mmCIF file of C-alpha atoms in Angstrom:
data_model
loop_
_atom_site.group_PDB
_atom_site.id
_atom_site.type_symbol
_atom_site.label_atom_id
_atom_site.label_comp_id
_atom_site.label_asym_id
_atom_site.label_seq_id
_atom_site.Cartn_x
_atom_site.Cartn_y
_atom_site.Cartn_z
ATOM 1 C CA GLY A 1469 -57.110 36.328 22.109
ATOM 2 C CA VAL A 1470 -55.583 32.929 22.701
ATOM 3 C CA LYS A 1471 -54.068 32.664 26.071
ATOM 4 C CA PRO A 1472 -50.670 30.836 26.609
ATOM 5 C CA VAL A 1473 -49.889 26.987 24.666
ATOM 6 C CA VAL A 1474 -48.799 25.323 27.184
ATOM 7 C CA ASN A 1475 -46.666 22.084 25.033
ATOM 8 C CA GLN A 1476 -49.093 18.870 27.360
ATOM 9 C CA LYS A 1477 -48.294 15.457 26.984
ATOM 10 C CA GLY A 1478 -52.048 16.036 27.716
ATOM 11 C CA SER A 1479 -54.431 15.455 31.043
ATOM 12 C CA GLY A 1480 -55.115 11.980 33.731
ATOM 13 C CA PRO A 1481 -58.653 10.649 33.299
ATOM 14 C CA GLU A 1482 -59.496 13.262 35.719
ATOM 15 C CA SER A 1483 -59.836 15.409 33.270
ATOM 16 C CA VAL A 1484 -62.662 14.125 31.804
ATOM 17 C CA PRO A 1485 -65.232 16.151 31.494
ATOM 18 C CA GLY A 1486 -68.989 14.679 33.120
ATOM 19 C CA VAL A 1487 -72.340 14.894 31.706
ATOM 20 C CA THR A 1488 -74.301 17.407 32.126
ATOM 21 C CA LEU A 1489 -77.530 18.480 29.616
ATOM 22 C CA GLY A 1490 -78.290 21.417 27.702
ATOM 23 C CA PRO A 1491 -80.305 22.984 24.929
ATOM 24 C CA GLY A 1492 -80.745 20.192 22.100
ATOM 25 C CA ASP A 1493 -80.600 17.655 24.331
ATOM 26 C CA THR A 1494 -82.692 14.526 24.061
ATOM 27 C CA ILE A 1495 -83.652 12.672 27.375
ATOM 28 C CA GLU A 1496 -85.745 10.232 28.497
ATOM 29 C CA VAL A 1497 -87.299 10.012 31.926
ATOM 30 C CA LYS A 1498 -89.113 7.012 33.313
ATOM 31 C CA PHE A 1499 -91.073 6.333 36.045
ATOM 32 C CA PHE A 1500 -90.739 2.350 37.366
ATOM 33 C CA HIS A 1501 -93.924 2.657 38.658
ATOM 34 C CA ASN A 1502 -95.963 4.538 36.807
ATOM 35 C CA PRO A 1503 -95.197 4.184 33.211
ATOM 36 C CA GLU A 1504 -97.965 6.554 32.017
ATOM 37 C CA LEU A 1505 -95.999 9.083 32.903
ATOM 38 C CA ASN A 1506 -92.711 8.302 30.703
ATOM 39 C CA ASP A 1507 -91.591 10.821 28.719
ATOM 40 C CA ALA A 1508 -89.138 11.295 26.061
ATOM 41 C CA GLN A 1509 -87.823 15.334 25.271
ATOM 42 C CA VAL A 1510 -85.428 17.741 23.363
ATOM 43 C CA ILE A 1511 -84.377 20.349 25.577
ATOM 44 C CA ARG A 1512 -85.866 23.340 24.614
ATOM 45 C CA PRO A 1513 -83.203 26.407 23.214
ATOM 46 C CA ASP A 1514 -83.803 27.745 27.450
ATOM 47 C CA GLY A 1515 -82.429 24.916 28.707
ATOM 48 C CA LYS A 1516 -86.432 23.713 29.650
ATOM 49 C CA ILE A 1517 -88.805 20.742 29.788
ATOM 50 C CA THR A 1518 -91.789 20.160 31.243
ATOM 51 C CA LEU A 1519 -92.781 17.036 32.585
ATOM 52 C CA GLN A 1520 -96.877 15.686 33.225
ATOM 53 C CA LEU A 1521 -98.017 16.938 37.040
ATOM 54 C CA ILE A 1522 -95.309 19.331 37.302
ATOM 55 C CA GLY A 1523 -94.822 21.918 34.926
ATOM 56 C CA GLU A 1524 -91.501 23.342 33.710
ATOM 57 C CA VAL A 1525 -88.325 21.835 34.945
ATOM 58 C CA VAL A 1526 -84.708 23.654 34.091
ATOM 59 C CA VAL A 1527 -82.235 21.217 33.197
ATOM 60 C CA ARG A 1528 -79.132 23.752 31.377
ATOM 61 C CA GLY A 1529 -76.110 22.904 33.002
ATOM 62 C CA LYS A 1530 -77.476 19.360 35.702
ATOM 63 C CA SER A 1531 -76.237 16.162 35.125
ATOM 64 C CA PRO A 1532 -78.455 13.714 34.635
ATOM 65 C CA ASP A 1533 -78.104 12.558 37.598
ATOM 66 C CA GLN A 1534 -78.766 16.147 39.644
ATOM 67 C CA LEU A 1535 -82.159 16.193 37.349
ATOM 68 C CA ARG A 1536 -82.984 12.244 38.694
ATOM 69 C CA ASP A 1537 -82.858 13.750 42.446
ATOM 70 C CA GLU A 1538 -84.533 16.738 42.010
ATOM 71 C CA LEU A 1539 -87.302 15.098 39.750
ATOM 72 C CA LYS A 1540 -87.374 12.600 42.570
ATOM 73 C CA VAL A 1541 -88.447 15.461 45.284
ATOM 74 C CA ARG A 1542 -90.470 17.683 43.059
ATOM 75 C CA TYR A 1543 -92.942 13.689 42.423
ATOM 76 C CA ALA A 1544 -92.808 13.410 45.734
ATOM 77 C CA PRO A 1545 -96.394 14.770 46.870
ATOM 78 C CA GLU A 1546 -97.448 13.590 43.157
ATOM 79 C CA LEU A 1547 -96.669 9.916 43.555
ATOM 80 C CA ARG A 1548 -96.446 7.545 45.629
ATOM 81 C CA THR A 1549 -92.708 6.141 45.011
ATOM 82 C CA PRO A 1550 -91.074 7.916 42.911
ATOM 83 C CA GLU A 1551 -88.771 6.124 41.707
ATOM 84 C CA ILE A 1552 -87.236 8.020 38.491
ATOM 85 C CA ALA A 1553 -84.590 7.409 35.961
ATOM 86 C CA VAL A 1554 -83.208 10.065 33.435
ATOM 87 C CA ILE A 1555 -81.638 8.813 30.574
ATOM 88 C CA VAL A 1556 -80.164 10.937 28.096
ATOM 89 C CA ARG A 1557 -80.008 9.332 24.493
ATOM 90 C CA THR A 1558 -78.268 12.085 22.309
ATOM 91 C CA LEU A 1559 -76.177 14.588 23.622
ATOM 92 C CA TYR A 1560 -76.847 17.697 20.775
ATOM 93 C CA ASP A 1561 -73.823 19.877 21.768
ATOM 94 C CA ARG A 1562 -70.902 16.704 22.337
ATOM 95 C CA ARG A 1563 -69.238 17.067 19.547
ATOM 96 C CA VAL A 1564 -65.415 17.542 18.255
ATOM 97 C CA TYR A 1565 -64.128 18.848 14.703
ATOM 98 C CA VAL A 1566 -60.706 17.527 13.764
ATOM 99 C CA GLY A 1567 -58.977 20.132 10.580
ATOM 100 C CA GLY A 1568 -55.640 19.749 9.114
ATOM 101 C CA GLU A 1569 -53.796 16.800 7.772
ATOM 102 C CA VAL A 1570 -56.314 14.159 8.424
ATOM 103 C CA LYS A 1571 -57.835 12.086 6.346
ATOM 104 C CA ASN A 1572 -61.751 13.420 6.791
ATOM 105 C CA PRO A 1573 -62.241 15.889 8.716
ATOM 106 C CA GLY A 1574 -64.654 16.821 9.746
ATOM 107 C CA LEU A 1575 -67.079 16.989 13.108
ATOM 108 C CA VAL A 1576 -66.531 13.875 15.915
ATOM 109 C CA ALA A 1577 -69.269 12.802 18.441
ATOM 110 C CA MET A 1578 -68.585 12.410 21.357
ATOM 111 C CA PRO A 1579 -71.179 10.288 23.750
ATOM 112 C CA GLY A 1580 -68.562 9.953 26.384
ATOM 113 C CA PRO A 1581 -64.800 10.230 26.156
ATOM 114 C CA LEU A 1582 -62.666 11.255 24.104
ATOM 115 C CA THR A 1583 -59.455 11.482 23.757
ATOM 116 C CA ALA A 1584 -57.523 13.554 20.884
ATOM 117 C CA LEU A 1585 -55.934 10.411 18.848
ATOM 118 C CA GLU A 1586 -58.865 8.626 19.311
ATOM 119 C CA ALA A 1587 -60.578 11.912 17.295
ATOM 120 C CA VAL A 1588 -57.708 11.604 14.680
ATOM 121 C CA ILE A 1589 -58.445 7.681 14.377
ATOM 122 C CA GLN A 1590 -62.732 8.624 13.971
ATOM 123 C CA VAL A 1591 -61.834 10.886 10.939
ATOM 124 C CA GLY A 1592 -59.668 8.004 9.366
ATOM 125 C CA GLY A 1593 -55.994 8.974 11.594
ATOM 126 C CA PHE A 1594 -53.372 11.758 10.389
ATOM 127 C CA ASP A 1595 -51.961 12.160 6.112
ATOM 128 C CA LEU A 1596 -49.097 10.688 7.351
ATOM 129 C CA ARG A 1597 -47.134 11.975 4.747
ATOM 130 C CA THR A 1598 -47.946 15.605 5.527
ATOM 131 C CA ALA A 1599 -48.756 15.603 9.502
ATOM 132 C CA ASN A 1600 -47.300 16.909 11.958
ATOM 133 C CA VAL A 1601 -47.959 15.386 14.870
ATOM 134 C CA LYS A 1602 -45.619 16.517 17.370
ATOM 135 C CA LYS A 1603 -47.429 19.882 17.283
ATOM 136 C CA VAL A 1604 -51.115 18.757 17.412
ATOM 137 C CA ILE A 1605 -52.947 21.435 18.142
ATOM 138 C CA VAL A 1606 -55.672 21.449 20.404
ATOM 139 C CA ILE A 1607 -58.175 24.874 20.952
ATOM 140 C CA ARG A 1608 -60.920 24.901 23.465
ATOM 141 C CA HIS A 1609 -63.209 27.808 23.908
ATOM 142 C CA LYS A 1610 -64.201 28.769 27.643
ATOM 143 C CA ASN A 1611 -65.451 30.996 29.233
ATOM 144 C CA GLY A 1612 -65.390 33.439 26.398
ATOM 145 C CA ASN A 1613 -61.561 32.600 26.073
ATOM 146 C CA ARG A 1614 -59.311 31.372 23.633
ATOM 147 C CA TYR A 1615 -57.095 28.668 24.777
ATOM 148 C CA GLY A 1616 -54.632 26.596 23.022
ATOM 149 C CA ALA A 1617 -51.749 23.274 23.959
ATOM 150 C CA ALA A 1618 -49.366 22.153 21.483
ATOM 151 C CA LEU A 1619 -49.560 18.293 21.983
ATOM 152 C CA ASP A 1620 -46.791 15.593 20.469
ATOM 153 C CA LEU A 1621 -48.600 13.315 19.294
ATOM 154 C CA THR A 1622 -45.151 10.694 18.086
ATOM 155 C CA GLY A 1623 -45.183 8.173 20.786
ATOM 156 C CA ALA A 1624 -48.432 7.487 20.363
ATOM 157 C CA LEU A 1625 -48.015 6.245 16.824
ATOM 158 C CA LYS A 1626 -44.740 4.686 18.310
ATOM 159 C CA GLY A 1627 -47.478 2.559 20.196
ATOM 160 C CA GLU A 1628 -45.193 3.967 23.550
ATOM 161 C CA GLU A 1629 -46.938 4.902 26.685
ATOM 162 C CA PHE A 1630 -48.410 8.228 26.833
ATOM 163 C CA GLN A 1631 -50.146 9.996 28.573
ATOM 164 C CA PRO A 1632 -54.095 10.923 27.192
ATOM 165 C CA PHE A 1633 -55.271 14.470 26.038
ATOM 166 C CA TYR A 1634 -59.395 13.943 27.285
ATOM 167 C CA LEU A 1635 -60.777 16.518 25.131
ATOM 168 C CA GLU A 1636 -64.116 18.685 26.303
ATOM 169 C CA PRO A 1637 -66.925 19.487 23.381
ATOM 170 C CA ARG A 1638 -66.864 21.818 21.208
ATOM 171 C CA ASP A 1639 -63.502 21.365 21.227
ATOM 172 C CA ILE A 1640 -60.912 22.027 18.034
ATOM 173 C CA VAL A 1641 -58.366 20.012 17.370
ATOM 174 C CA TYR A 1642 -55.639 20.732 14.250
ATOM 175 C CA VAL A 1643 -53.451 18.396 12.136
ATOM 176 C CA PRO A 1644 -50.683 21.555 11.041
ATOM 177 C CA ARG A 1645 -48.536 21.216 7.586
ATOM 178 C CA THR A 1646 -45.554 21.758 8.804
ATOM 179 C CA ASN A 1647 -43.404 22.370 11.811
ATOM 180 C CA ILE A 1648 -44.767 25.635 13.821
ATOM 181 C CA ALA A 1649 -42.507 27.848 15.580
ATOM 182 C CA LYS A 1650 -44.765 30.118 17.230
ATOM 183 C CA VAL A 1651 -47.278 28.456 17.911
ATOM 184 C CA ASN A 1652 -49.401 31.195 19.447
ATOM 185 C CA LEU A 1653 -49.192 33.652 16.108
ATOM 186 C CA TRP A 1654 -50.101 30.682 13.641
ATOM 187 C CA ILE A 1655 -52.990 29.864 15.902
ATOM 188 C CA ASP A 1656 -54.558 33.862 15.254
ATOM 189 C CA GLN A 1657 -53.373 33.431 12.063
ATOM 190 C CA TYR A 1658 -55.190 30.578 11.160
ATOM 191 C CA ILE A 1659 -57.638 29.160 13.427
ATOM 192 C CA ASN A 1660 -58.884 32.302 14.611
ATOM 193 C CA LYS A 1661 -60.219 33.387 10.276
ATOM 194 C CA ILE A 1662 -61.791 29.598 10.446
#
């Protein structure tokens, strides 16, 4: 089922999700004093990578900074000065889907913070003849549940001051055609069939 929909203008910057690493992401591990150990790897489906001297490292769910700190500790017995950088090259999972009354529906990559309006602009913007910008739906999957939010983006389109709504990876942004009275019911009928 769908959790209650909140008619919200958006969520503040404090809700911008931090980057956590996961399978399919590409990371580079750089050693300042030991460049021969430099390595670029795609994180395996089991959430691990294998590095010289220390073997397997679990990276799933860690931020690049947490991973760097852990590697410094793990390499301390092996290297005199383990100065290490973890650089994220590509994030496999950081994409959102934008559909409905937009010019070019499809997937949008989100290398950093991305708002619902920015995602719509990246797919060519609203089809203003048919789009209902008063009830833009954001669907979010979290811990096995599906949440819905209805955003009113009319003010944003007029250039008025508004609170941006930050997306999370794998959100669905759907721009409906007409006014939807019962958003929950609509999500069940349409989105759950996608």
